[in-house]
Structures are given as structure tokens and as C-alpha cells.
């Protein structure tokens, strides 16, 4: 097992669009284990491969209190979305920043699990928010891009300043 390096906004590598996984093999499963370990260590509730500079469509997530319910989404696709909800989001790539984002409230997602089997899931609430947030990463999008240009530039400055101070 290994901890992976999480890249921080506004690193341009976060804008890379991930490619579908062609085959769910042992290399992919090793990456999933490392991503999960990295997410739990952070600690976080969701991590997309993009955030560890791997540009393949893989997401890990665990919304459980006990941190024993890992969910894996490979090549996820939203096939249905309805309603609208506001949620205060954070991101391991934008530490210390929490902002409200409006997204569809209920979604249906189809994906492959860690064994390469296809599944379909209806999600709402935090689960729906988290899936959409992580799927945005795979498309090269960070949640701060939903905010005003003014807020985005303030967050960028804050992150760059912090980067200078911790070097
Ligand atoms: C995405 O985010 C998410 O700022 C997952 O200092 C978050 O795991 C989706 C974290 C909220 C929906 C709602 C953030 C850890 C973790 C920080 C995370 C921080 C330390 C964020
Ligand atoms: Co994120």
C-alpha cells in the first residue's frame, strides 16, 4: 500500500480530462487501494484519480461514520438527474475552503465496480453531491469553478499564498 500525493488547486493538472479505464485489472485494483488509503489518511470522504495525477476514470468514496464502506466507481455515467439542492462542499485539492454549490438533487449513476462488474445506483443527498463532485474532477473541473470569478480569484490567491508559506 502507498500514500499518493494529492495535487492542489490551481495546479493545471487538475484540468486534465480522464480517459475511461479499458480493463479493470490488478494494476487498477492496486491504484484503487492506494487511492482509498490516501483518502482515509487525509481524511476525506471522496477522491478522484485526477487528484492524484492519474487521468483515468476512477473514484473512491466512503460516507460511512466507521469508514468501512468503501464505494468505487469506474467509468461512471449519470443517466438521470432531477431536482436541485445546495450543499456546502469541500475538496482535498482545495484544503480549508468550503463553499455552497447547487447541483441536481437525485441522480442515477451507472459504473463498474472494482471487479469490473457494472452496477446502477440511485443517489440523493450527500451521496449524490459527492458523486457529482468527484465526476467533475474526472472531467477536469474543480468545484470552485461554480463560484463567482471574484471568489475564484480570492481562493486562488489564498492557495498560492499558502503554498509559498509552506515551502
Ligand atoms: C468531496 O471532499 C465533497 O478542506 C470530498 O482541509 C465534500 O473529502 C463532496 C477535506 C463535501 C461533497 C461535500 C477538505 C479535508 C476533505 C478540506 C473531501 C480539508 C481537509 C474533503
Ligand atoms: Co474534490
JSON list of C-alpha atoms and ligand atoms in Angstrom, two decimals:
[
{"chain": "A", "resi": 1, "resn": "UNK", "atom": "CA", "xyz": [0.00, 0.00, 0.00]},
{"chain": "A", "resi": 2, "resn": "UNK", "atom": "CA", "xyz": [1.15, 3.52, -0.62]},
{"chain": "A", "resi": 3, "resn": "UNK", "atom": "CA", "xyz": [0.04, 7.05, 0.08]},
{"chain": "A", "resi": 4, "resn": "UNK", "atom": "CA", "xyz": [-0.32, 9.12, -3.07]},
{"chain": "A", "resi": 5, "resn": "UNK", "atom": "CA", "xyz": [0.40, 12.83, -3.43]},
{"chain": "A", "resi": 6, "resn": "UNK", "atom": "CA", "xyz": [-2.77, 14.94, -3.73]},
{"chain": "A", "resi": 7, "resn": "UNK", "atom": "CA", "xyz": [-2.37, 17.87, -6.12]},
{"chain": "A", "resi": 8, "resn": "UNK", "atom": "CA", "xyz": [-3.72, 21.23, -5.03]},
{"chain": "A", "resi": 9, "resn": "UNK", "atom": "CA", "xyz": [-5.79, 23.86, -6.84]},
{"chain": "A", "resi": 10, "resn": "UNK", "atom": "CA", "xyz": [-4.93, 25.77, -9.00]},
{"chain": "A", "resi": 11, "resn": "UNK", "atom": "CA", "xyz": [-2.44, 23.18, -10.31]},
{"chain": "A", "resi": 12, "resn": "UNK", "atom": "CA", "xyz": [-3.24, 22.94, -14.05]},
{"chain": "A", "resi": 13, "resn": "UNK", "atom": "CA", "xyz": [-3.07, 19.11, -13.93]},
{"chain": "A", "resi": 14, "resn": "UNK", "atom": "CA", "xyz": [-6.48, 19.27, -12.20]},
{"chain": "A", "resi": 15, "resn": "UNK", "atom": "CA", "xyz": [-7.91, 20.45, -15.56]},
{"chain": "A", "resi": 16, "resn": "UNK", "atom": "CA", "xyz": [-6.95, 17.20, -17.34]},
{"chain": "A", "resi": 17, "resn": "UNK", "atom": "CA", "xyz": [-9.87, 15.15, -18.71]},
{"chain": "A", "resi": 18, "resn": "UNK", "atom": "CA", "xyz": [-9.64, 11.50, -17.58]},
{"chain": "A", "resi": 19, "resn": "UNK", "atom": "CA", "xyz": [-9.89, 8.59, -20.03]},
{"chain": "A", "resi": 20, "resn": "UNK", "atom": "CA", "xyz": [-12.12, 5.56, -19.48]},
{"chain": "A", "resi": 21, "resn": "UNK", "atom": "CA", "xyz": [-10.49, 2.52, -17.89]},
{"chain": "A", "resi": 22, "resn": "UNK", "atom": "CA", "xyz": [-10.11, -0.09, -20.66]},
{"chain": "A", "resi": 23, "resn": "UNK", "atom": "CA", "xyz": [-9.73, -3.11, -18.38]},
{"chain": "A", "resi": 24, "resn": "UNK", "atom": "CA", "xyz": [-10.27, -3.44, -14.63]},
{"chain": "A", "resi": 25, "resn": "UNK", "atom": "CA", "xyz": [-7.14, -5.45, -13.81]},
{"chain": "A", "resi": 26, "resn": "UNK", "atom": "CA", "xyz": [-4.80, -5.86, -10.83]},
{"chain": "A", "resi": 27, "resn": "UNK", "atom": "CA", "xyz": [-2.97, -2.61, -11.61]},
{"chain": "A", "resi": 28, "resn": "UNK", "atom": "CA", "xyz": [-6.26, -0.72, -11.42]},
{"chain": "A", "resi": 29, "resn": "UNK", "atom": "CA", "xyz": [-7.16, -2.53, -8.18]},
{"chain": "A", "resi": 30, "resn": "UNK", "atom": "CA", "xyz": [-3.77, -1.58, -6.68]},
{"chain": "A", "resi": 31, "resn": "UNK", "atom": "CA", "xyz": [-4.39, 2.05, -7.66]},
{"chain": "A", "resi": 32, "resn": "UNK", "atom": "CA", "xyz": [-7.86, 1.87, -6.04]},
{"chain": "A", "resi": 33, "resn": "UNK", "atom": "CA", "xyz": [-6.33, 0.55, -2.79]},
{"chain": "A", "resi": 34, "resn": "UNK", "atom": "CA", "xyz": [-3.74, 3.34, -2.78]},
{"chain": "A", "resi": 35, "resn": "UNK", "atom": "CA", "xyz": [-6.41, 5.95, -3.53]},
{"chain": "A", "resi": 36, "resn": "UNK", "atom": "CA", "xyz": [-8.57, 4.62, -0.68]},
{"chain": "A", "resi": 37, "resn": "UNK", "atom": "CA", "xyz": [-5.61, 4.66, 1.72]},
{"chain": "A", "resi": 38, "resn": "UNK", "atom": "CA", "xyz": [-4.82, 8.24, 0.65]},
{"chain": "A", "resi": 39, "resn": "UNK", "atom": "CA", "xyz": [-8.45, 9.32, 1.13]},
{"chain": "A", "resi": 40, "resn": "UNK", "atom": "CA", "xyz": [-8.73, 7.72, 4.60]},
{"chain": "A", "resi": 41, "resn": "UNK", "atom": "CA", "xyz": [-5.39, 9.21, 5.70]},
{"chain": "A", "resi": 42, "resn": "UNK", "atom": "CA", "xyz": [-6.33, 12.74, 4.62]},
{"chain": "A", "resi": 43, "resn": "UNK", "atom": "CA", "xyz": [-9.08, 12.23, 5.97]},
{"chain": "A", "resi": 44, "resn": "UNK", "atom": "CA", "xyz": [-11.65, 12.73, 3.24]},
{"chain": "A", "resi": 45, "resn": "UNK", "atom": "CA", "xyz": [-14.92, 11.26, 2.01]},
{"chain": "A", "resi": 46, "resn": "UNK", "atom": "CA", "xyz": [-14.17, 11.17, -1.70]},
{"chain": "A", "resi": 47, "resn": "UNK", "atom": "CA", "xyz": [-11.20, 11.18, -4.07]},
{"chain": "A", "resi": 48, "resn": "UNK", "atom": "CA", "xyz": [-10.95, 11.10, -7.86]},
{"chain": "A", "resi": 49, "resn": "UNK", "atom": "CA", "xyz": [-7.90, 9.70, -9.69]},
{"chain": "A", "resi": 50, "resn": "UNK", "atom": "CA", "xyz": [-7.36, 13.15, -11.26]},
{"chain": "A", "resi": 51, "resn": "UNK", "atom": "CA", "xyz": [-6.44, 14.48, -7.79]},
{"chain": "A", "resi": 52, "resn": "UNK", "atom": "CA", "xyz": [-3.50, 12.06, -7.58]},
{"chain": "A", "resi": 53, "resn": "UNK", "atom": "CA", "xyz": [-2.45, 12.91, -11.16]},
{"chain": "A", "resi": 54, "resn": "UNK", "atom": "CA", "xyz": [-3.78, 9.70, -12.70]},
{"chain": "A", "resi": 55, "resn": "UNK", "atom": "CA", "xyz": [-6.05, 10.58, -15.59]},
{"chain": "A", "resi": 56, "resn": "UNK", "atom": "CA", "xyz": [-8.31, 7.55, -15.70]},
{"chain": "A", "resi": 57, "resn": "UNK", "atom": "CA", "xyz": [-11.99, 7.49, -14.72]},
{"chain": "A", "resi": 58, "resn": "UNK", "atom": "CA", "xyz": [-11.79, 6.15, -11.16]},
{"chain": "A", "resi": 59, "resn": "UNK", "atom": "CA", "xyz": [-13.45, 7.46, -7.97]},
{"chain": "A", "resi": 60, "resn": "UNK", "atom": "CA", "xyz": [-13.27, 6.20, -4.38]},
{"chain": "A", "resi": 61, "resn": "UNK", "atom": "CA", "xyz": [-15.71, 7.34, -1.71]},
{"chain": "A", "resi": 62, "resn": "UNK", "atom": "CA", "xyz": [-16.68, 6.44, 1.85]},
{"chain": "A", "resi": 63, "resn": "UNK", "atom": "CA", "xyz": [-19.50, 8.34, 3.53]},
{"chain": "A", "resi": 64, "resn": "UNK", "atom": "CA", "xyz": [-19.81, 5.97, 6.50]},
{"chain": "A", "resi": 65, "resn": "UNK", "atom": "CA", "xyz": [-19.10, 7.04, 10.07]},
{"chain": "A", "resi": 66, "resn": "UNK", "atom": "CA", "xyz": [-16.98, 3.92, 10.70]},
{"chain": "A", "resi": 67, "resn": "UNK", "atom": "CA", "xyz": [-15.02, 4.36, 7.45]},
{"chain": "A", "resi": 68, "resn": "UNK", "atom": "CA", "xyz": [-15.70, 0.77, 6.49]},
{"chain": "A", "resi": 69, "resn": "UNK", "atom": "CA", "xyz": [-17.94, 1.22, 3.44]},
{"chain": "A", "resi": 70, "resn": "UNK", "atom": "CA", "xyz": [-15.67, 2.00, 0.50]},
{"chain": "A", "resi": 71, "resn": "UNK", "atom": "CA", "xyz": [-17.51, 2.73, -2.74]},
{"chain": "A", "resi": 72, "resn": "UNK", "atom": "CA", "xyz": [-15.68, 2.54, -6.06]},
{"chain": "A", "resi": 73, "resn": "UNK", "atom": "CA", "xyz": [-16.90, 3.98, -9.35]},
{"chain": "A", "resi": 74, "resn": "UNK", "atom": "CA", "xyz": [-15.03, 3.18, -12.57]},
{"chain": "A", "resi": 75, "resn": "UNK", "atom": "CA", "xyz": [-16.13, 4.84, -15.85]},
{"chain": "A", "resi": 76, "resn": "UNK", "atom": "CA", "xyz": [-19.16, 6.43, -14.12]},
{"chain": "A", "resi": 77, "resn": "UNK", "atom": "CA", "xyz": [-22.02, 7.84, -16.16]},
{"chain": "A", "resi": 78, "resn": "UNK", "atom": "CA", "xyz": [-25.01, 9.81, -14.89]},
{"chain": "A", "resi": 79, "resn": "UNK", "atom": "CA", "xyz": [-28.07, 8.55, -16.74]},
{"chain": "A", "resi": 80, "resn": "UNK", "atom": "CA", "xyz": [-30.69, 10.58, -14.87]},
{"chain": "A", "resi": 81, "resn": "UNK", "atom": "CA", "xyz": [-30.64, 13.80, -12.85]},
{"chain": "A", "resi": 82, "resn": "UNK", "atom": "CA", "xyz": [-33.53, 15.71, -11.28]},
{"chain": "A", "resi": 83, "resn": "UNK", "atom": "CA", "xyz": [-34.27, 18.44, -8.78]},
{"chain": "A", "resi": 84, "resn": "UNK", "atom": "CA", "xyz": [-31.78, 20.79, -7.22]},
{"chain": "A", "resi": 85, "resn": "UNK", "atom": "CA", "xyz": [-30.02, 21.07, -3.87]},
{"chain": "A", "resi": 86, "resn": "UNK", "atom": "CA", "xyz": [-27.50, 23.38, -2.21]},
{"chain": "A", "resi": 87, "resn": "UNK", "atom": "CA", "xyz": [-24.64, 21.77, -0.30]},
{"chain": "A", "resi": 88, "resn": "UNK", "atom": "CA", "xyz": [-21.53, 23.20, 1.34]},
{"chain": "A", "resi": 89, "resn": "UNK", "atom": "CA", "xyz": [-18.70, 21.36, -0.39]},
{"chain": "A", "resi": 90, "resn": "UNK", "atom": "CA", "xyz": [-15.03, 20.97, 0.36]},
{"chain": "A", "resi": 91, "resn": "UNK", "atom": "CA", "xyz": [-12.24, 19.25, -1.55]},
{"chain": "A", "resi": 92, "resn": "UNK", "atom": "CA", "xyz": [-8.95, 17.58, -0.66]},
{"chain": "A", "resi": 93, "resn": "UNK", "atom": "CA", "xyz": [-7.40, 19.55, -3.54]},
{"chain": "A", "resi": 94, "resn": "UNK", "atom": "CA", "xyz": [-8.64, 22.86, -2.07]},
{"chain": "A", "resi": 95, "resn": "UNK", "atom": "CA", "xyz": [-7.96, 22.43, 1.67]},
{"chain": "A", "resi": 96, "resn": "UNK", "atom": "CA", "xyz": [-9.60, 24.85, 4.08]},
{"chain": "A", "resi": 97, "resn": "UNK", "atom": "CA", "xyz": [-12.12, 26.14, 1.53]},
{"chain": "A", "resi": 98, "resn": "UNK", "atom": "CA", "xyz": [-15.83, 25.34, 1.94]},
{"chain": "A", "resi": 99, "resn": "UNK", "atom": "CA", "xyz": [-18.44, 26.87, -0.36]},
{"chain": "A", "resi": 100, "resn": "UNK", "atom": "CA", "xyz": [-22.06, 26.19, -1.25]},
{"chain": "A", "resi": 101, "resn": "UNK", "atom": "CA", "xyz": [-22.70, 24.66, -4.68]},
{"chain": "A", "resi": 102, "resn": "UNK", "atom": "CA", "xyz": [-26.09, 23.97, -6.32]},
{"chain": "A", "resi": 103, "resn": "UNK", "atom": "CA", "xyz": [-26.42, 20.62, -8.11]},
{"chain": "A", "resi": 104, "resn": "UNK", "atom": "CA", "xyz": [-29.12, 18.14, -9.15]},
{"chain": "A", "resi": 105, "resn": "UNK", "atom": "CA", "xyz": [-30.67, 16.53, -6.07]},
{"chain": "A", "resi": 106, "resn": "UNK", "atom": "CA", "xyz": [-31.30, 12.98, -7.29]},
{"chain": "A", "resi": 107, "resn": "UNK", "atom": "CA", "xyz": [-29.18, 11.10, -9.79]},
{"chain": "A", "resi": 108, "resn": "UNK", "atom": "CA", "xyz": [-28.91, 7.67, -11.32]},
{"chain": "A", "resi": 109, "resn": "UNK", "atom": "CA", "xyz": [-25.32, 6.61, -11.95]},
{"chain": "A", "resi": 110, "resn": "UNK", "atom": "CA", "xyz": [-24.01, 3.61, -13.85]},
{"chain": "A", "resi": 111, "resn": "UNK", "atom": "CA", "xyz": [-20.43, 2.47, -13.33]},
{"chain": "A", "resi": 112, "resn": "UNK", "atom": "CA", "xyz": [-18.13, -0.53, -12.95]},
{"chain": "A", "resi": 113, "resn": "UNK", "atom": "CA", "xyz": [-17.07, -1.78, -9.52]},
{"chain": "A", "resi": 114, "resn": "UNK", "atom": "CA", "xyz": [-13.53, -2.91, -8.57]},
{"chain": "A", "resi": 115, "resn": "UNK", "atom": "CA", "xyz": [-14.20, -6.33, -10.12]},
{"chain": "A", "resi": 116, "resn": "UNK", "atom": "CA", "xyz": [-15.28, -4.80, -13.41]},
{"chain": "A", "resi": 117, "resn": "UNK", "atom": "CA", "xyz": [-18.96, -5.58, -12.88]},
{"chain": "A", "resi": 118, "resn": "UNK", "atom": "CA", "xyz": [-21.47, -2.98, -13.99]},
{"chain": "A", "resi": 119, "resn": "UNK", "atom": "CA", "xyz": [-23.90, -1.59, -11.43]},
{"chain": "A", "resi": 120, "resn": "UNK", "atom": "CA", "xyz": [-26.58, 1.07, -11.28]},
{"chain": "A", "resi": 121, "resn": "UNK", "atom": "CA", "xyz": [-27.22, 3.27, -8.24]},
{"chain": "A", "resi": 122, "resn": "UNK", "atom": "CA", "xyz": [-29.89, 5.81, -7.33]},
{"chain": "A", "resi": 123, "resn": "UNK", "atom": "CA", "xyz": [-28.40, 8.50, -5.11]},
{"chain": "A", "resi": 124, "resn": "UNK", "atom": "CA", "xyz": [-29.63, 11.61, -3.33]},
{"chain": "A", "resi": 125, "resn": "UNK", "atom": "CA", "xyz": [-28.39, 13.88, -0.55]},
{"chain": "A", "resi": 126, "resn": "UNK", "atom": "CA", "xyz": [-24.66, 13.88, 0.23]},
{"chain": "A", "resi": 127, "resn": "UNK", "atom": "CA", "xyz": [-24.05, 10.74, -1.84]},
{"chain": "A", "resi": 128, "resn": "UNK", "atom": "CA", "xyz": [-25.43, 12.43, -4.96]},
{"chain": "A", "resi": 129, "resn": "UNK", "atom": "CA", "xyz": [-23.39, 15.57, -4.24]},
{"chain": "A", "resi": 130, "resn": "UNK", "atom": "CA", "xyz": [-20.21, 13.60, -3.70]},
{"chain": "A", "resi": 131, "resn": "UNK", "atom": "CA", "xyz": [-20.59, 11.50, -6.88]},
{"chain": "A", "resi": 132, "resn": "UNK", "atom": "CA", "xyz": [-21.16, 14.64, -8.95]},
{"chain": "A", "resi": 133, "resn": "UNK", "atom": "CA", "xyz": [-18.26, 16.48, -7.28]},
{"chain": "A", "resi": 134, "resn": "UNK", "atom": "CA", "xyz": [-15.88, 13.58, -7.96]},
{"chain": "A", "resi": 135, "resn": "UNK", "atom": "CA", "xyz": [-17.16, 13.06, -11.52]},
{"chain": "A", "resi": 136, "resn": "UNK", "atom": "CA", "xyz": [-16.43, 16.74, -12.18]},
{"chain": "A", "resi": 137, "resn": "UNK", "atom": "CA", "xyz": [-12.77, 16.05, -11.27]},
{"chain": "A", "resi": 138, "resn": "UNK", "atom": "CA", "xyz": [-12.68, 13.35, -13.97]},
{"chain": "A", "resi": 139, "resn": "UNK", "atom": "CA", "xyz": [-13.90, 16.00, -16.45]},
{"chain": "A", "resi": 140, "resn": "UNK", "atom": "CA", "xyz": [-11.16, 18.38, -15.31]},
{"chain": "A", "resi": 141, "resn": "UNK", "atom": "CA", "xyz": [-13.49, 20.55, -13.24]},
{"chain": "A", "resi": 142, "resn": "UNK", "atom": "CA", "xyz": [-12.97, 21.73, -9.65]},
{"chain": "A", "resi": 143, "resn": "UNK", "atom": "CA", "xyz": [-15.97, 22.83, -7.50]},
{"chain": "A", "resi": 144, "resn": "UNK", "atom": "CA", "xyz": [-14.68, 26.38, -7.14]},
{"chain": "A", "resi": 145, "resn": "UNK", "atom": "CA", "xyz": [-15.42, 26.86, -10.85]},
{"chain": "A", "resi": 146, "resn": "UNK", "atom": "CA", "xyz": [-19.13, 27.05, -9.89]},
{"chain": "A", "resi": 147, "resn": "UNK", "atom": "CA", "xyz": [-18.40, 30.17, -7.82]},
{"chain": "A", "resi": 148, "resn": "UNK", "atom": "CA", "xyz": [-18.17, 33.78, -8.98]},
{"chain": "A", "resi": 149, "resn": "UNK", "atom": "CA", "xyz": [-14.97, 34.89, -10.75]},
{"chain": "A", "resi": 150, "resn": "UNK", "atom": "CA", "xyz": [-14.26, 37.12, -7.73]},
{"chain": "A", "resi": 151, "resn": "UNK", "atom": "CA", "xyz": [-14.48, 34.21, -5.27]},
{"chain": "A", "resi": 152, "resn": "UNK", "atom": "CA", "xyz": [-12.37, 32.04, -7.59]},
{"chain": "A", "resi": 153, "resn": "UNK", "atom": "CA", "xyz": [-9.60, 34.61, -7.76]},
{"chain": "A", "resi": 154, "resn": "UNK", "atom": "CA", "xyz": [-9.66, 35.10, -3.97]},
{"chain": "A", "resi": 155, "resn": "UNK", "atom": "CA", "xyz": [-9.39, 31.33, -3.44]},
{"chain": "A", "resi": 156, "resn": "UNK", "atom": "CA", "xyz": [-6.55, 31.13, -6.00]},
{"chain": "A", "resi": 157, "resn": "UNK", "atom": "CA", "xyz": [-4.60, 33.86, -4.19]},
{"chain": "A", "resi": 158, "resn": "UNK", "atom": "CA", "xyz": [-5.18, 32.21, -0.82]},
{"chain": "A", "resi": 159, "resn": "UNK", "atom": "CA", "xyz": [-3.97, 28.84, -2.11]},
{"chain": "A", "resi": 160, "resn": "UNK", "atom": "CA", "xyz": [-0.89, 30.34, -3.79]},
{"chain": "A", "resi": 161, "resn": "UNK", "atom": "CA", "xyz": [-0.03, 32.34, -0.67]},
{"chain": "A", "resi": 162, "resn": "UNK", "atom": "CA", "xyz": [-0.34, 29.23, 1.49]},
{"chain": "A", "resi": 163, "resn": "UNK", "atom": "CA", "xyz": [1.86, 27.29, -0.97]},
{"chain": "A", "resi": 164, "resn": "UNK", "atom": "CA", "xyz": [4.59, 29.95, -0.64]},
{"chain": "A", "resi": 165, "resn": "UNK", "atom": "CA", "xyz": [4.36, 29.89, 3.16]},
{"chain": "A", "resi": 166, "resn": "UNK", "atom": "CA", "xyz": [4.66, 26.11, 3.43]},
{"chain": "A", "resi": 167, "resn": "UNK", "atom": "CA", "xyz": [7.73, 25.83, 1.16]},
{"chain": "B", "resi": 1, "resn": "LIG", "atom": "C1", "xyz": [-15.89, 15.95, -1.81]},
{"chain": "B", "resi": 1, "resn": "LIG", "atom": "O1", "xyz": [-14.25, 16.16, -0.16]},
{"chain": "B", "resi": 1, "resn": "LIG", "atom": "C2", "xyz": [-17.12, 16.50, -1.14]},
{"chain": "B", "resi": 1, "resn": "LIG", "atom": "O2", "xyz": [-10.80, 21.43, 3.14]},
{"chain": "B", "resi": 1, "resn": "LIG", "atom": "C3", "xyz": [-14.96, 15.20, -0.90]},
{"chain": "B", "resi": 1, "resn": "LIG", "atom": "O3", "xyz": [-8.95, 20.88, 4.97]},
{"chain": "B", "resi": 1, "resn": "LIG", "atom": "C4", "xyz": [-17.05, 17.23, 0.04]},
{"chain": "B", "resi": 1, "resn": "LIG", "atom": "O4", "xyz": [-13.29, 14.64, 1.16]},
{"chain": "B", "resi": 1, "resn": "LIG", "atom": "C5", "xyz": [-18.31, 16.33, -1.71]},
{"chain": "B", "resi": 1, "resn": "LIG", "atom": "C6", "xyz": [-11.16, 17.81, 3.23]},
{"chain": "B", "resi": 1, "resn": "LIG", "atom": "C7", "xyz": [-18.21, 17.73, 0.62]},
{"chain": "B", "resi": 1, "resn": "LIG", "atom": "C8", "xyz": [-19.46, 16.81, -1.13]},
{"chain": "B", "resi": 1, "resn": "LIG", "atom": "C9", "xyz": [-19.42, 17.52, 0.04]},
{"chain": "B", "resi": 1, "resn": "LIG", "atom": "C10", "xyz": [-11.34, 19.13, 2.89]},
{"chain": "B", "resi": 1, "resn": "LIG", "atom": "C11", "xyz": [-10.20, 17.52, 4.20]},
{"chain": "B", "resi": 1, "resn": "LIG", "atom": "C12", "xyz": [-11.93, 16.73, 2.61]},
{"chain": "B", "resi": 1, "resn": "LIG", "atom": "C13", "xyz": [-10.60, 20.14, 3.48]},
{"chain": "B", "resi": 1, "resn": "LIG", "atom": "C14", "xyz": [-13.44, 15.80, 0.88]},
{"chain": "B", "resi": 1, "resn": "LIG", "atom": "C15", "xyz": [-9.66, 19.85, 4.44]},
{"chain": "B", "resi": 1, "resn": "LIG", "atom": "C16", "xyz": [-9.45, 18.52, 4.79]},
{"chain": "B", "resi": 1, "resn": "LIG", "atom": "C17", "xyz": [-12.75, 16.90, 1.56]},
{"chain": "B", "resi": 2, "resn": "LIG", "atom": "CO1", "xyz": [-12.69, 17.43, -4.85]}
]
